[in-house]
Structures are given as structure tokens and as C-alpha cells.
Tab-separated table of C-alpha atoms and ligand atoms in Angstrom:
chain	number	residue	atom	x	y	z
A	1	UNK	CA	-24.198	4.887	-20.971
A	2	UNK	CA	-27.114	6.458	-20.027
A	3	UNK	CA	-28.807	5.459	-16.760
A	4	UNK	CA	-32.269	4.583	-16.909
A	5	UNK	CA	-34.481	6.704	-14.290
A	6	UNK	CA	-35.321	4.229	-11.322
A	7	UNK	CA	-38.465	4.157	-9.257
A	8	UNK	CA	-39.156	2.525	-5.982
A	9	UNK	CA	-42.065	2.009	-3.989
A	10	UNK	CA	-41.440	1.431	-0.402
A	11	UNK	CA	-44.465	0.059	1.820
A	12	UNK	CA	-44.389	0.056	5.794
A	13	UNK	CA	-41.758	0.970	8.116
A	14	UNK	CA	-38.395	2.215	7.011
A	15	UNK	CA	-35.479	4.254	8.348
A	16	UNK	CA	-35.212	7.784	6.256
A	17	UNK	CA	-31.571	7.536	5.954
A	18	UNK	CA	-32.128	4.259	3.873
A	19	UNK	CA	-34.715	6.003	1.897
A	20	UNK	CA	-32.468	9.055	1.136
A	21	UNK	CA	-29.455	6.416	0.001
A	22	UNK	CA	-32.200	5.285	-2.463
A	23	UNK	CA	-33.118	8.570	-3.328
A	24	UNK	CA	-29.901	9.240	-4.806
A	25	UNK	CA	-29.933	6.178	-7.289
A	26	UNK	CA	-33.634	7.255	-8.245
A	27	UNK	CA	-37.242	8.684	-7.486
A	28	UNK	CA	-38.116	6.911	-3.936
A	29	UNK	CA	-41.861	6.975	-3.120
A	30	UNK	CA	-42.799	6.004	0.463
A	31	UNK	CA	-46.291	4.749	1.310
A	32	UNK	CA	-47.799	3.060	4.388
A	33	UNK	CA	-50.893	0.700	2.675
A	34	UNK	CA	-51.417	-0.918	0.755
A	35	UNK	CA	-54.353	1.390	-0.993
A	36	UNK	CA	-51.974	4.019	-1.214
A	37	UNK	CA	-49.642	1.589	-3.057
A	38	UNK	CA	-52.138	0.539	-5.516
A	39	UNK	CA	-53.689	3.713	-6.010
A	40	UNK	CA	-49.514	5.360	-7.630
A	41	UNK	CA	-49.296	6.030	-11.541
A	42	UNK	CA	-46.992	4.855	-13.712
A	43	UNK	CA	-44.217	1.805	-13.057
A	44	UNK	CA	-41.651	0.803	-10.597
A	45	UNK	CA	-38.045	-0.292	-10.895
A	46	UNK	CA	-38.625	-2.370	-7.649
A	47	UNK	CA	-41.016	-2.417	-4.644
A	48	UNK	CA	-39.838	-2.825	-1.109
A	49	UNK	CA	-41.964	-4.476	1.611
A	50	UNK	CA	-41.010	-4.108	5.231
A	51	UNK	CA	-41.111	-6.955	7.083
A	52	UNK	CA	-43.859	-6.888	9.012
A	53	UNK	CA	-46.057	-5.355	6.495
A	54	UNK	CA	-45.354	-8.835	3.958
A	55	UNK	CA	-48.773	-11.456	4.271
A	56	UNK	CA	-49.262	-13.667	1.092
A	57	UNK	CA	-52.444	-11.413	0.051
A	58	UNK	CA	-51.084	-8.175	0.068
A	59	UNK	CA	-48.228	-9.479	-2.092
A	60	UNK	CA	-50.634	-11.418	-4.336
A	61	UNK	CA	-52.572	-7.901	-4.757
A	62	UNK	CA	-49.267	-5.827	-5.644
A	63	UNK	CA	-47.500	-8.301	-8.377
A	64	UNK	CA	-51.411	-8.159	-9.931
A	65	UNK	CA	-51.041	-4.647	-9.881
A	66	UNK	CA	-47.836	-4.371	-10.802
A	67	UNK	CA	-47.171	-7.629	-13.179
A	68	UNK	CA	-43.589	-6.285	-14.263
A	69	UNK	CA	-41.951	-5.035	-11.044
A	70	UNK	CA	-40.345	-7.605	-8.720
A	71	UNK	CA	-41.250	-7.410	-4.944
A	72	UNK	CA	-38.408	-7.858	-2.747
A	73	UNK	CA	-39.480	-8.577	1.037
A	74	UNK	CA	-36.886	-6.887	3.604
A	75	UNK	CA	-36.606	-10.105	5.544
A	76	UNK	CA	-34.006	-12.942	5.988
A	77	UNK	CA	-37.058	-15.180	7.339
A	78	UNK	CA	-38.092	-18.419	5.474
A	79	UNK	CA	-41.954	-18.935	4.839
A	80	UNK	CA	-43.632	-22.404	3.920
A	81	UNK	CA	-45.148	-21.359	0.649
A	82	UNK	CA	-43.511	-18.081	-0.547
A	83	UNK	CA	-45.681	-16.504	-3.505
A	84	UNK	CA	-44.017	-17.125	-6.621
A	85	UNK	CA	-43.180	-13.246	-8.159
A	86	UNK	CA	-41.831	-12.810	-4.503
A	87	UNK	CA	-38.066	-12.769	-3.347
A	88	UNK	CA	-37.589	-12.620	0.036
A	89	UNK	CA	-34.042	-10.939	0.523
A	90	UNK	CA	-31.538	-11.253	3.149
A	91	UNK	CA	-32.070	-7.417	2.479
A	92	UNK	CA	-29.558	-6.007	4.735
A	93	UNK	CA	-26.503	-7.354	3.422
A	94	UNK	CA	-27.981	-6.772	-0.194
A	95	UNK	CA	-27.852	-2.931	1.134
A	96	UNK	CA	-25.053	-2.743	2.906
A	97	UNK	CA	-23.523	-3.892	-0.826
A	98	UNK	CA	-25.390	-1.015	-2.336
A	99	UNK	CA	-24.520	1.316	0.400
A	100	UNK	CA	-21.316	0.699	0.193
A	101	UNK	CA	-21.525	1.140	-3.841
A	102	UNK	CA	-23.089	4.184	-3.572
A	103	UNK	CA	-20.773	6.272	-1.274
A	104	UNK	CA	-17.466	4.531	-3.020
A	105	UNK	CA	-19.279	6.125	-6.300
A	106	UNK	CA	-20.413	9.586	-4.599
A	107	UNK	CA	-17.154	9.933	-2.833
A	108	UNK	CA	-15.088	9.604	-6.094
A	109	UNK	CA	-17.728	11.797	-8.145
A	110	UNK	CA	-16.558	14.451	-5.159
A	111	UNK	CA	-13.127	14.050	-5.960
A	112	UNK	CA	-13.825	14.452	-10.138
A	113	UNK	CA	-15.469	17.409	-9.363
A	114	UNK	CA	-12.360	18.671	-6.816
A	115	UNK	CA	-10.238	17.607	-10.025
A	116	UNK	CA	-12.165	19.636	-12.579
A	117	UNK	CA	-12.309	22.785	-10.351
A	118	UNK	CA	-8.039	23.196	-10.333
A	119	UNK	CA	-8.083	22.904	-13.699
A	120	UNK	CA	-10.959	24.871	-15.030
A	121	UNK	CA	-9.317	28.179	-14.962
A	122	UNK	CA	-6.718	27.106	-17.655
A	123	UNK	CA	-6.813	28.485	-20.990
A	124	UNK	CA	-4.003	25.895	-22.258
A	125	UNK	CA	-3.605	22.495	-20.219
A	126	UNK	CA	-0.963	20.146	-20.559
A	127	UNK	CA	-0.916	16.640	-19.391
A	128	UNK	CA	2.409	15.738	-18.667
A	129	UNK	CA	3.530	11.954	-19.033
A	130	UNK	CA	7.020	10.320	-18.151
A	131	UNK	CA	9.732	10.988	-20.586
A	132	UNK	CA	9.166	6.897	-22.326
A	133	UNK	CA	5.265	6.900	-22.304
A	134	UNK	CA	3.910	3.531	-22.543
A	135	UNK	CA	-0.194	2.299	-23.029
A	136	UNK	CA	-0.962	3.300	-19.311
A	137	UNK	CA	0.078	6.814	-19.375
A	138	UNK	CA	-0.843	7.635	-22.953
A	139	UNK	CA	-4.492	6.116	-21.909
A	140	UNK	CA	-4.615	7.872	-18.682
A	141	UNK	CA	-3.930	10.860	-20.686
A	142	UNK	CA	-7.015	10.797	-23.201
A	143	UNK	CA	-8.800	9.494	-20.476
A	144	UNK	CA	-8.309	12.653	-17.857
A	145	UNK	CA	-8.619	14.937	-21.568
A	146	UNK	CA	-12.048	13.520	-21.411
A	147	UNK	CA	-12.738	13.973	-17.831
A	148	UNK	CA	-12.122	17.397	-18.439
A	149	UNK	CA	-14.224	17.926	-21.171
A	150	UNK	CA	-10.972	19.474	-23.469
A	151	UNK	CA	-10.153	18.390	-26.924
A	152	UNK	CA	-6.311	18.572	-28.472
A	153	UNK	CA	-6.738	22.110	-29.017
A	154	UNK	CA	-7.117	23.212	-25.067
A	155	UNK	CA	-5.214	20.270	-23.863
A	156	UNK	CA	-1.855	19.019	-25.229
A	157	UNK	CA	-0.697	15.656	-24.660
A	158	UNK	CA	3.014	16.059	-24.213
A	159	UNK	CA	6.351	13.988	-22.592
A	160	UNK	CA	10.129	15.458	-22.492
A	161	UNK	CA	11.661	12.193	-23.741
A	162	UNK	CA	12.402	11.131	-27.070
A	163	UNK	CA	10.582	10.359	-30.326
A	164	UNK	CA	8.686	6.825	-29.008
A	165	UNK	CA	10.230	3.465	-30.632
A	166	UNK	CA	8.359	0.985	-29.344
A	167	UNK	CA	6.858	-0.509	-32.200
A	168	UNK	CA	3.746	-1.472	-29.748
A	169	UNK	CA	3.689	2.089	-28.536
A	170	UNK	CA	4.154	3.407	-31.952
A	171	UNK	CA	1.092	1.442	-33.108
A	172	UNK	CA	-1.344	2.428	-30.604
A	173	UNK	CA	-0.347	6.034	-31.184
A	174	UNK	CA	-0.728	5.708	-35.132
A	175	UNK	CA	-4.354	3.349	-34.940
A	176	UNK	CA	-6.173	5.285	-32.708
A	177	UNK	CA	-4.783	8.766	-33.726
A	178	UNK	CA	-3.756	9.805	-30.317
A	179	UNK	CA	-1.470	13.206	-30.840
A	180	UNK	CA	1.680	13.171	-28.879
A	181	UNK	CA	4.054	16.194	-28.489
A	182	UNK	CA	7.810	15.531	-27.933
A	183	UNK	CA	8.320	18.998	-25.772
A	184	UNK	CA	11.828	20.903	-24.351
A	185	UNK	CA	11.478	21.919	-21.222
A	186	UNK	CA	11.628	25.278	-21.842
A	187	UNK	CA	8.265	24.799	-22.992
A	188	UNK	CA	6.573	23.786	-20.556
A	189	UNK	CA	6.299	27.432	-19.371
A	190	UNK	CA	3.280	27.929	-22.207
A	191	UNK	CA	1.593	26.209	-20.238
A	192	UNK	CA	-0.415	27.571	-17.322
A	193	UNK	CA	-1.636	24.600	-15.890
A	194	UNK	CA	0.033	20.836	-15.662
A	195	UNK	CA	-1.345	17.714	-14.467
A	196	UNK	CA	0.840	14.349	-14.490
A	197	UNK	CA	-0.220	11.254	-14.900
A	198	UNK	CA	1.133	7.989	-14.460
A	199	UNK	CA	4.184	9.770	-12.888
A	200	UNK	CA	5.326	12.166	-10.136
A	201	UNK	CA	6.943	15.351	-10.112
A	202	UNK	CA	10.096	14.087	-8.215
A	203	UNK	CA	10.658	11.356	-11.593
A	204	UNK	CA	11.818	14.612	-12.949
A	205	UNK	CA	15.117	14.299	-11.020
A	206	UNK	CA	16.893	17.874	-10.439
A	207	UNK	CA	15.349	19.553	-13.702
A	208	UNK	CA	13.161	22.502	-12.997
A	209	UNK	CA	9.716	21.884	-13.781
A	210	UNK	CA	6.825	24.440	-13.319
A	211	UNK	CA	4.637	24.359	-10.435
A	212	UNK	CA	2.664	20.873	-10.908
A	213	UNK	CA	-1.619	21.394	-10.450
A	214	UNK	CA	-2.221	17.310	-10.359
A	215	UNK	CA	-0.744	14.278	-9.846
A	216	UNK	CA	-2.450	10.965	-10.766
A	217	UNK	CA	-0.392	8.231	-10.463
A	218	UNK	CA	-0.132	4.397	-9.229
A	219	UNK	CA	3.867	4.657	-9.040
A	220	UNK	CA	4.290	4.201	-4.948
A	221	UNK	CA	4.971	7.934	-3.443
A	222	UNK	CA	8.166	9.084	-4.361
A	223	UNK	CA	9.799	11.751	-1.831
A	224	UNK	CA	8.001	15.010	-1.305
A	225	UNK	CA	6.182	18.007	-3.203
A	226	UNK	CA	2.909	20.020	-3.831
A	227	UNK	CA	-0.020	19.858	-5.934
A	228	UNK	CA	-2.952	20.738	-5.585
A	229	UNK	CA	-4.880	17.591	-6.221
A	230	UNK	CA	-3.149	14.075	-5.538
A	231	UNK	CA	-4.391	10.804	-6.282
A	232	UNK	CA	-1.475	8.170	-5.995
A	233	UNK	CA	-2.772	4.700	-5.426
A	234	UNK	CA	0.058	2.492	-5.486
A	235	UNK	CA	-2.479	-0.867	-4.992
A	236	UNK	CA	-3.423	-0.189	-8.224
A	237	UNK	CA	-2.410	-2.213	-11.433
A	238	UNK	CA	-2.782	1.108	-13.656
A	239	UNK	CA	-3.293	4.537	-13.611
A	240	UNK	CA	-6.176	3.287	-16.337
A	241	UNK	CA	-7.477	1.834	-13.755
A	242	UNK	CA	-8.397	4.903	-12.036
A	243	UNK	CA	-8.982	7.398	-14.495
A	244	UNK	CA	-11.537	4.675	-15.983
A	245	UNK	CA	-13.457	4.687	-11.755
A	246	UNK	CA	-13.550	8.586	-12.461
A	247	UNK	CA	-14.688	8.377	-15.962
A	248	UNK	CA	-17.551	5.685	-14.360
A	249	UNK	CA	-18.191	7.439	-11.423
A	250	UNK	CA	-18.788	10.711	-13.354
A	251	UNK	CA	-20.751	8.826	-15.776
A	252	UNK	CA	-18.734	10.098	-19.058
A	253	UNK	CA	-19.317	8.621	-22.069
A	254	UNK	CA	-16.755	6.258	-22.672
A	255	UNK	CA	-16.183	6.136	-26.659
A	256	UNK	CA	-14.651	3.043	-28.523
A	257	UNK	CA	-11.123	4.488	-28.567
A	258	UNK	CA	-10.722	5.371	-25.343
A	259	UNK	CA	-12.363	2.498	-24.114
A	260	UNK	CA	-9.377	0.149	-26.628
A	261	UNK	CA	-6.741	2.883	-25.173
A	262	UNK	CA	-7.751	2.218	-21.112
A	263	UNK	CA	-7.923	-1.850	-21.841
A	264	UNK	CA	-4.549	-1.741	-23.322
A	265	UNK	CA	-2.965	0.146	-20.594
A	266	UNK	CA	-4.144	-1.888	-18.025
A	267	UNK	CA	-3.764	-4.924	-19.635
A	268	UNK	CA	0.483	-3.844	-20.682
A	269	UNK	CA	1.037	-2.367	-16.956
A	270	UNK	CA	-0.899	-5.730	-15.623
A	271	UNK	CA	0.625	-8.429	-18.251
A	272	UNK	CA	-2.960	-9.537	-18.905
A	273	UNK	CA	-3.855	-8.974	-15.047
A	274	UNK	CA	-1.033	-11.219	-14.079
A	275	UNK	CA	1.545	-8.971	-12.588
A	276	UNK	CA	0.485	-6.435	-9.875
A	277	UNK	CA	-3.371	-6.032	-10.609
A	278	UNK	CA	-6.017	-6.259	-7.941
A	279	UNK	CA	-9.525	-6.629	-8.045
A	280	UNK	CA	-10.290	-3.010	-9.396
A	281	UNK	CA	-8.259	-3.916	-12.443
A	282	UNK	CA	-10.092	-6.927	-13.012
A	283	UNK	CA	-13.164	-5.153	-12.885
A	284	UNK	CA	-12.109	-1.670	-15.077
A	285	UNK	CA	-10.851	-4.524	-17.133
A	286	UNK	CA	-14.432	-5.890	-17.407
A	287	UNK	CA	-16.481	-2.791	-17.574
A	288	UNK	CA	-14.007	-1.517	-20.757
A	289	UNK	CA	-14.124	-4.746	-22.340
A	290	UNK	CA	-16.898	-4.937	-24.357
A	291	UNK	CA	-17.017	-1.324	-25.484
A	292	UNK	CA	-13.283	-1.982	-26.646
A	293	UNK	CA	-12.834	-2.591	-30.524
A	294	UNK	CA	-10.560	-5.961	-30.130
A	295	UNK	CA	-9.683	-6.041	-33.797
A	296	UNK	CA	-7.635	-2.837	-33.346
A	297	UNK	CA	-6.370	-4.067	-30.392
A	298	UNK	CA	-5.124	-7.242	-31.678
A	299	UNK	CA	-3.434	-5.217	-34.661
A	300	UNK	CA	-1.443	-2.820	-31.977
A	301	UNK	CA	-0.383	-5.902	-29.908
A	302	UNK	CA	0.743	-7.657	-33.449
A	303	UNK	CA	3.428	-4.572	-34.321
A	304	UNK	CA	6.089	-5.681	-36.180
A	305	UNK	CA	9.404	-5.091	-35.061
A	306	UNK	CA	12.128	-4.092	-37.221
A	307	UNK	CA	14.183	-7.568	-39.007
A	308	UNK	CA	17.540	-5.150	-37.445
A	309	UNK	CA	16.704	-5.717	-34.253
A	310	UNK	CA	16.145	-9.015	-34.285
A	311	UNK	CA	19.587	-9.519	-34.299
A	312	UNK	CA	20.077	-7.212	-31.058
A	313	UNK	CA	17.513	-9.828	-29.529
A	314	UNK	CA	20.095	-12.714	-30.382
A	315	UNK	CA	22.923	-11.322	-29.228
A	316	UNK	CA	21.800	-9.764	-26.131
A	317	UNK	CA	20.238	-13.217	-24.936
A	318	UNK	CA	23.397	-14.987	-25.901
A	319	UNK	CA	25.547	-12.913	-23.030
A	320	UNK	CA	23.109	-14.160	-20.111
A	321	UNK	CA	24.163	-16.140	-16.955
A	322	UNK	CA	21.743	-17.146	-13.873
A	323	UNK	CA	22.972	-16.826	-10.029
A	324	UNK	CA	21.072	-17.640	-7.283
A	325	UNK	CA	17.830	-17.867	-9.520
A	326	UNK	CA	18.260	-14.256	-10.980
A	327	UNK	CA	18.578	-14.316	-14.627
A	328	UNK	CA	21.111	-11.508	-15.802
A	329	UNK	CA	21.325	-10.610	-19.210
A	330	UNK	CA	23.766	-7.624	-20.466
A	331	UNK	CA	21.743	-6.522	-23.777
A	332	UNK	CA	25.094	-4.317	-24.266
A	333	UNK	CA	24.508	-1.240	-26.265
A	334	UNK	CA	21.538	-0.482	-27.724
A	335	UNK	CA	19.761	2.061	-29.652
A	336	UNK	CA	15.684	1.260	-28.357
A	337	UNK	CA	15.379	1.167	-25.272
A	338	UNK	CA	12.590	-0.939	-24.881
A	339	UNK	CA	14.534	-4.086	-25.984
A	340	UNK	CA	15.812	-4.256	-22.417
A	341	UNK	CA	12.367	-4.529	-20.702
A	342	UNK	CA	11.284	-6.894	-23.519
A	343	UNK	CA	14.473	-8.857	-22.686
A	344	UNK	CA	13.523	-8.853	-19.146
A	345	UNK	CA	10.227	-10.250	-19.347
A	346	UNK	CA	11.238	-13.063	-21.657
A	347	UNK	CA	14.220	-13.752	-18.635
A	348	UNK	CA	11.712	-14.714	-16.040
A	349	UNK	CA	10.243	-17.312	-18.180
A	350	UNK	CA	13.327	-18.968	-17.373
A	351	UNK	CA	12.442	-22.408	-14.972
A	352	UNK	CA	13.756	-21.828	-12.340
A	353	UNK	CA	14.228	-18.672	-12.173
A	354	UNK	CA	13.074	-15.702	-9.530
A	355	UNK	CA	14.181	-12.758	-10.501
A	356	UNK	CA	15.603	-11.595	-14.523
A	357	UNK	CA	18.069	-8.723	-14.767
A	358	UNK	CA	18.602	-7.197	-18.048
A	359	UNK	CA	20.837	-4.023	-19.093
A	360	UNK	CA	21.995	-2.166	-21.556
A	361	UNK	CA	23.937	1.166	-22.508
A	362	UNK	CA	21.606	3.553	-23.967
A	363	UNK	CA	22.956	6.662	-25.796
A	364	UNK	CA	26.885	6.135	-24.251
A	365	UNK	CA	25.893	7.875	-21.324
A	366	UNK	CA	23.149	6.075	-19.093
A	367	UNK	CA	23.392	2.353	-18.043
A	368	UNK	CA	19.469	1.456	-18.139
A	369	UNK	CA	18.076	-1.437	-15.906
A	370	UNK	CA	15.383	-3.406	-16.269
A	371	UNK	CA	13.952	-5.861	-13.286
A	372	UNK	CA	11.026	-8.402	-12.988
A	373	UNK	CA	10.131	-10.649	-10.385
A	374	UNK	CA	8.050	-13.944	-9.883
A	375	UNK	CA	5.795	-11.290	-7.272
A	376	UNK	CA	6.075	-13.732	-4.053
A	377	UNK	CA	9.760	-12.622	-3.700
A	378	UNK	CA	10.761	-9.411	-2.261
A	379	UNK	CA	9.452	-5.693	-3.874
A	380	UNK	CA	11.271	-4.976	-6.815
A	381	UNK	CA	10.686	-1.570	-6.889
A	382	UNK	CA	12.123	-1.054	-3.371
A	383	UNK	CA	14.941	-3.843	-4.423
A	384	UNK	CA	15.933	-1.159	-6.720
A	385	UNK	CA	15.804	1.807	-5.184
A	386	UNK	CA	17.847	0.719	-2.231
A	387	UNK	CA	20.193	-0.390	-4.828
A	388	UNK	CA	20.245	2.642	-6.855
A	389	UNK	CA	18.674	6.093	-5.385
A	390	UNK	CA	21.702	7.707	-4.677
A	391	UNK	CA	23.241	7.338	-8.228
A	392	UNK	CA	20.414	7.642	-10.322
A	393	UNK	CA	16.732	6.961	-10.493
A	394	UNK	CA	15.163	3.946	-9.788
A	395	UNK	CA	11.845	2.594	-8.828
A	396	UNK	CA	8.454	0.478	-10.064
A	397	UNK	CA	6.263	-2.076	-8.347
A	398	UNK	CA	6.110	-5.100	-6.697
A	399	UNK	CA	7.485	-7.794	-9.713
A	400	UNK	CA	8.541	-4.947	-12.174
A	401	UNK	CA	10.978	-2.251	-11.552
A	402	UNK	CA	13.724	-0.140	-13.769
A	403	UNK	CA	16.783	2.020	-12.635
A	404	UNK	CA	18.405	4.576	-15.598
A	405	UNK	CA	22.192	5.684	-13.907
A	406	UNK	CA	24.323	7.933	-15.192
A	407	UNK	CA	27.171	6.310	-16.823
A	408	UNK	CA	29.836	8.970	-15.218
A	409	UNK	CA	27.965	7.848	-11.230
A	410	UNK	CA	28.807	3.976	-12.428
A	411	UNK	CA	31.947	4.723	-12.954
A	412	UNK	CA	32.623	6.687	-9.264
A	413	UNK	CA	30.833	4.065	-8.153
A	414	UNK	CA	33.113	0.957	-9.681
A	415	UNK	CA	35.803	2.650	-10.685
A	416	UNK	CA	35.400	1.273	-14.431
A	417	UNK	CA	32.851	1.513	-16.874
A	418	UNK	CA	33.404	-1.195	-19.454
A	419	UNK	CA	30.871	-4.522	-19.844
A	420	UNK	CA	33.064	-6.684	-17.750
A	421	UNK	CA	32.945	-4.556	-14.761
A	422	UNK	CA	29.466	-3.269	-14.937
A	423	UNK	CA	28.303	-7.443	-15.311
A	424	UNK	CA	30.792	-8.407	-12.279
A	425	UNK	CA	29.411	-5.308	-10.153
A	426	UNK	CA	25.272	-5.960	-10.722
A	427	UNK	CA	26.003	-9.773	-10.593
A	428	UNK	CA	27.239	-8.936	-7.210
A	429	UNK	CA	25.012	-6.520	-5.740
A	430	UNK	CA	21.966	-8.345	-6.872
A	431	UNK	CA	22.912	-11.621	-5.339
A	432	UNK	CA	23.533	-9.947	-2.077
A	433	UNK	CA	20.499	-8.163	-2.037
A	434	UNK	CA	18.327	-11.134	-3.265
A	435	UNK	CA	19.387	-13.355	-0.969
A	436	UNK	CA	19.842	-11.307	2.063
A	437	UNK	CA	17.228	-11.650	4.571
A	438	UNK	CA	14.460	-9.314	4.481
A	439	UNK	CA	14.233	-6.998	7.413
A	440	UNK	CA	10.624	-5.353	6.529
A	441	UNK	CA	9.109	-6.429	3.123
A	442	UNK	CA	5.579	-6.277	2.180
B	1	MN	MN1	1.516	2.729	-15.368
């Protein structure tokens, strides 16, 4: 994506600071004739009349001179018989479009540059995801690798969950080759520098982590702590969404994988730019679009999941029951944890429905919840955590939110543990807190 040099030729009155924003998308040349504009070498990207300067002659003169540069007048004003080759421009909101461009673009090129300076001391980096990495965080990953200009040698990839199951996950990993270390925490101390993306330090609960350097994440802010460069931007769809602005803004070579990688992690996080995305999703969506390779795409979205767990599928939806428009589903006990999200999507398909429930025991020791909304109802994420935060940890976005509890803190909390009671105690608390009126909710 190399950017073609630009060259404009201003002619009459203009204000410097305008000329300076121009300077920075190109070479700006200023003149006050028109003999001095005829008499320049070489072509233009665009000329610029002022106003006043604009008669049908001098214009006539300048697109003979200049056959393949368009002339752009600086005035809203209508004339009788514009020259043809001439576009008279309401100029000033065409500008105040590229000025705003141009300092969004500068501004985050600034904060790359903040970004590259913590970590450019560190002999071995680690980018840190959540301990289930999905698209979005594995993307944002390879995506801030590049940014940095490191390869898998000086920058490890790494999460402190398990080996990923997901057979979507597992396919992305496996066709675009993307290496993924399944670390202790104990290791996290050969490190001497750690960025996170797609999640925040305080997801780490009570373990002991190592001083975090970054934090890029679109998870809302989550309680307190350090690091030395923060970019959390909850209105975002993605955290590929905003490693692919910095990629942009720094004008980095995007390659084919990354660019498939990015698209799929905003388009899983998004559902297709249905759930949660704004208009800078759309538009990373756009710009990595045709630089993604679809085929491969199509091939990771196609994984096959194992014939076993088809029957988990069956059984899980056959113990559902809908209250108040919430679809619950108790998925029971299961061995992948991403059944219970898939569950949970396929719930609010329901008509009818507002909100879908599902949950499952993972492991015999954590009760694992999975929420999605229709997105004009209440926040999920802060349904959750009011439900939740002081027995486990819970969170997410507007229309899609999870909650992993201990099973010991369910059972202080109900008194029992078994299926009946956990089904009878979320039937109830979800009810009360979908219906109840909402106090503050945005
Ligand atoms: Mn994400």
C-alpha cells in the first residue's frame, strides 16, 4: 500500500495553516498568477483556485496546460456556464472532511509511535491473550506482532488457558499457521515485556501476573491498574478493529493473512457486523476486505465439528425452557466449552425471544455462563456483572456477555450445587433482573 507522492498547486489567496494541512498529505506549491502557475515543471495531483482568483480564461489556460489535473475552485458559488474540466467545490466542508481525516490519522500515528517506544527495549515480547482466545484476540495479536516489526522468534504469542477446541478456532490457527503457546504462569516471568490484547489485566482475577507494559482492548474498563500504554475502546466491535486503524494509520503493509486473520475477528466478535459494531468496524471491515483471501476464510468458517458432539448439541437443547422472553438452556456438563456460547447464539433465534441463557459445568468445578441479547434490551455485560462479580468473573458487551463461577461460590451462594438447583436459582435471578426496571442503562 504504497502512497503515491501528491502535488498541489495552489493559486491566489490562502490561509498557511490550510497549506501546511496539505503539506502533510504531499508537496504543496503556492503561487499567486497565473504565469507563475504555468511556468511549474512536472504534474499535479490537483490545483486549487481561490475564489476570487477563478474567471473562465484563466481556468481555460490551466486545464490546457495541465490536460490531466482537475481544477477544483474554492467556492460554493454557482456560475451560468461553468467550464467543463472545472468543479467548483463547496470546498470548505470538502476540507473540513480532510482535516478532520488528517489529524484522526496523525493523532493515531502519535499514539503507534508512543506504542512502539514501551516496547522497543524488549529483547523477548509476549503478547498475552485471554485464557479461551477466539479470532479477535488471536488477530489482534499478529496484528500488534506486525506493528512492532517482531517475528515469532522476538515475540511469542501466548494465553494461560487450555489447549483451544473450538473447531473454528482450531482452523484458523492450523490454515494460516498462526503459532500459539499454551504457557504456566510461572512463565510468564521470561518475559520482560507484556502487552494484552483483547483483555485486561484485572480478567486475570487474583493470580499474580507480572507488571503489564500495554493494554489494548475493546472489553469496557474493568476496575483499576497500570500500564504504561492503554487503549480500551469499549465502542468498538473488535480489538481488530483497532489494531487494523494503527496498522492503516502507520501505513504497514497489510499481508493476505493478516488481512483474512483481522476480517475474521471482526466479523466473529461482530456476528457479520450485526451485534455491537459501529461504523469503524464497518469500515476496517471494508478496507481488509479485498486484501482478505475469502477461500481460506470460507474453509475456517466451514470446520467440522466432531459427530460426538453432536449429540451434546441434542441433549443440551432438549433441557431448555423460556420465561419472560429469556431462553434458558442448561447444556449440563460438558467437556468444550464453546458449545455453551454456540448454544447461546442459536437460543436467541428463538421468536420471541429477548434474551438466551445457556450453561454448563465445565471441568466439575466452574459453572460457565453464556448470555446474548436482542441489543435494544438492557447491557448484557453489566446484566452480568451485577449478577455475578462478587462470586466469580463476569462481563462482555452490550448483546453478548459470559460469567465462569466457581462451583464451591454457587454452592455458598444456593446452598446446593446439583442441575435442579442451579436451573431454579438462574431462572430466578434472571427474570428479576430482566424485568426489573432499569435505573441507569445505556
Ligand atoms: Mn474481542
Amino acid at each position: 500500500m504504497n502512497k503515491e507522492l501528491k502535488r498541489y498547486l495552489f493559486i491566489g489567496e490562502f490561509d498557511s495553516l490550510l497549506l501546511g494541512l496539505f503539506s502533510k498529505r504531499g508537496e504543496v506549491i503556492w503561487v499567486s498568477s497565473l504565469d507563475e502557475a504555468l511556468t511549474q515543471t512536472g504534474n499535479f495531483s490537483l490545483i486549487i483556485l481561490e475564489n476570487s482568483f477563478f474567471t473562465p480564461t484563466r481556468s481555460k489556460k490551466l486545464a490546457d496546460h495541465y490536460p490531466q489535473t482537475p481544477l477544483i475552485v474554492s467556492n460554493g458559488d454557482e456560475h451560468d456556464e461553468p467550464p467543463p474540466s472545472v468543479r467548483f467545490v463547496a470546498f470548505h466542508k470538502l476540507l473540513s472532511e480532510q482535516i478532520e481525516r488528517e489529524e484522526r490519522l496523525a493523532k493515531t500515528e502519535l499514539r503507534v509511535e508512543e506504542l512502539r517506544a514501551v516496547h522497543a527495549g524488549a529483547k523477548k515480547l509476549l503478547i498475552l491473550l485471554h485464557d479461551h482466545p477466539d479470532p479477535d484476540s488471536i488477530a489482534s495479536a499478529l496484528a500488534l506482532r506486525t506493528l512492532l516489526k517482531r517475528n515469532k522468534q522476538t515475540a511469542i504469542i501466548g494465553h494461560l488457558g487450555e489447549q483451544i477446541s473450538r473447531p473454528e478456532n482450531v482452523a484458523m490457527i492450523e490454515l494460516l499457521e498462526i503459532d500459539l503457546e499454551a504457557l504456566t504462569p510461572a512463565q510468564l516471568t521470561d518475559f520482560d515485556s507484556i502487552a494484552l490484547v483483547d483483555v485486561q489485566p484485572t480478567f486475570f482475577g487474583g493470580m499474580q501476573i507480572p507488571e503489564i507494559d500495554t493494554v489494548i482492548d475493546h472489553h469496557p474498563l474493568v476496575g483499576s491498574y497500570d500500564a504504561k500504554f492503554k487503549e480500551i475502546r469499549a465502542e468498538e466491535g473488535a480489538t481488530s478493529t483497532i489494531l487494523t486503524k494503527y496498522l492503516r494509520a502507520a501505513q504497514v503493509d497489510i499481508s493476505e493473512r493478516l488481512a483474512t486473520a483481522l476480517l475474521y475477528g471482526i466479523k466473529t466478535d461482530t456476528i457479520t457486523l450485526n451485534r455491537d459494531a459501529n461504523p469503524d468496524d464497518v469500515e476496517a471491515f471494508t478496507f481488509l476486505y479485498p486484501d482478505s483471501n475469502l477461500a481460506l476464510l470460507r474453509r475456517i468458517e466451514r470446520a467440522e465439528v466432531p459427530p460426538s458432539e453432536m449429540k451434546s448439541l441434542g441433549q443440551a437443547l432438549a433441557d431448555h425452557w423460556i420465561k419472560e422472553g429469556i431462553f434458558f438452556v442448561n447444556v449440563g456438563r460438558v467437556d468444550r466449552e464453546y458449545l455453551i456460547p454456540k448454544i447461546s447464539d442459536f437460543g436467541i433465534q428463538v421468536k420471541g425471544v429477548e434474551w438466551s441463557v445457556a450453561f454448563g459445568i465445565i471441568g466439575k468445578s466452574h459453572l460457565i455462563l453464556s448470555v446474548r441479547n436482542v441489543g435494544y434490551v438492557k447491557s448484557a455485560g453489566r446484566l452480568v456483572r451485577e449478577l455475578f462479580k462478587e462470586i466469580g468473573s463476569a462481563g462482555g458487551h452490550r448483546s453478548a456477555a459470559k460469567a465462569v463461577i466457581p462451583l464451591s461460590k454457587v454452592r455458598k451462594t444456593i446452598g446446593k450445587g446439583s442441575q435442579v438447583h442451579i436451573k431454579k436459582w438462574l431462572t430466578e435471578i434472571f427474570t428479576k433482573a430482566v424485568t426489573e426496571k432499569a435505573e441507569d442503562d445505556s
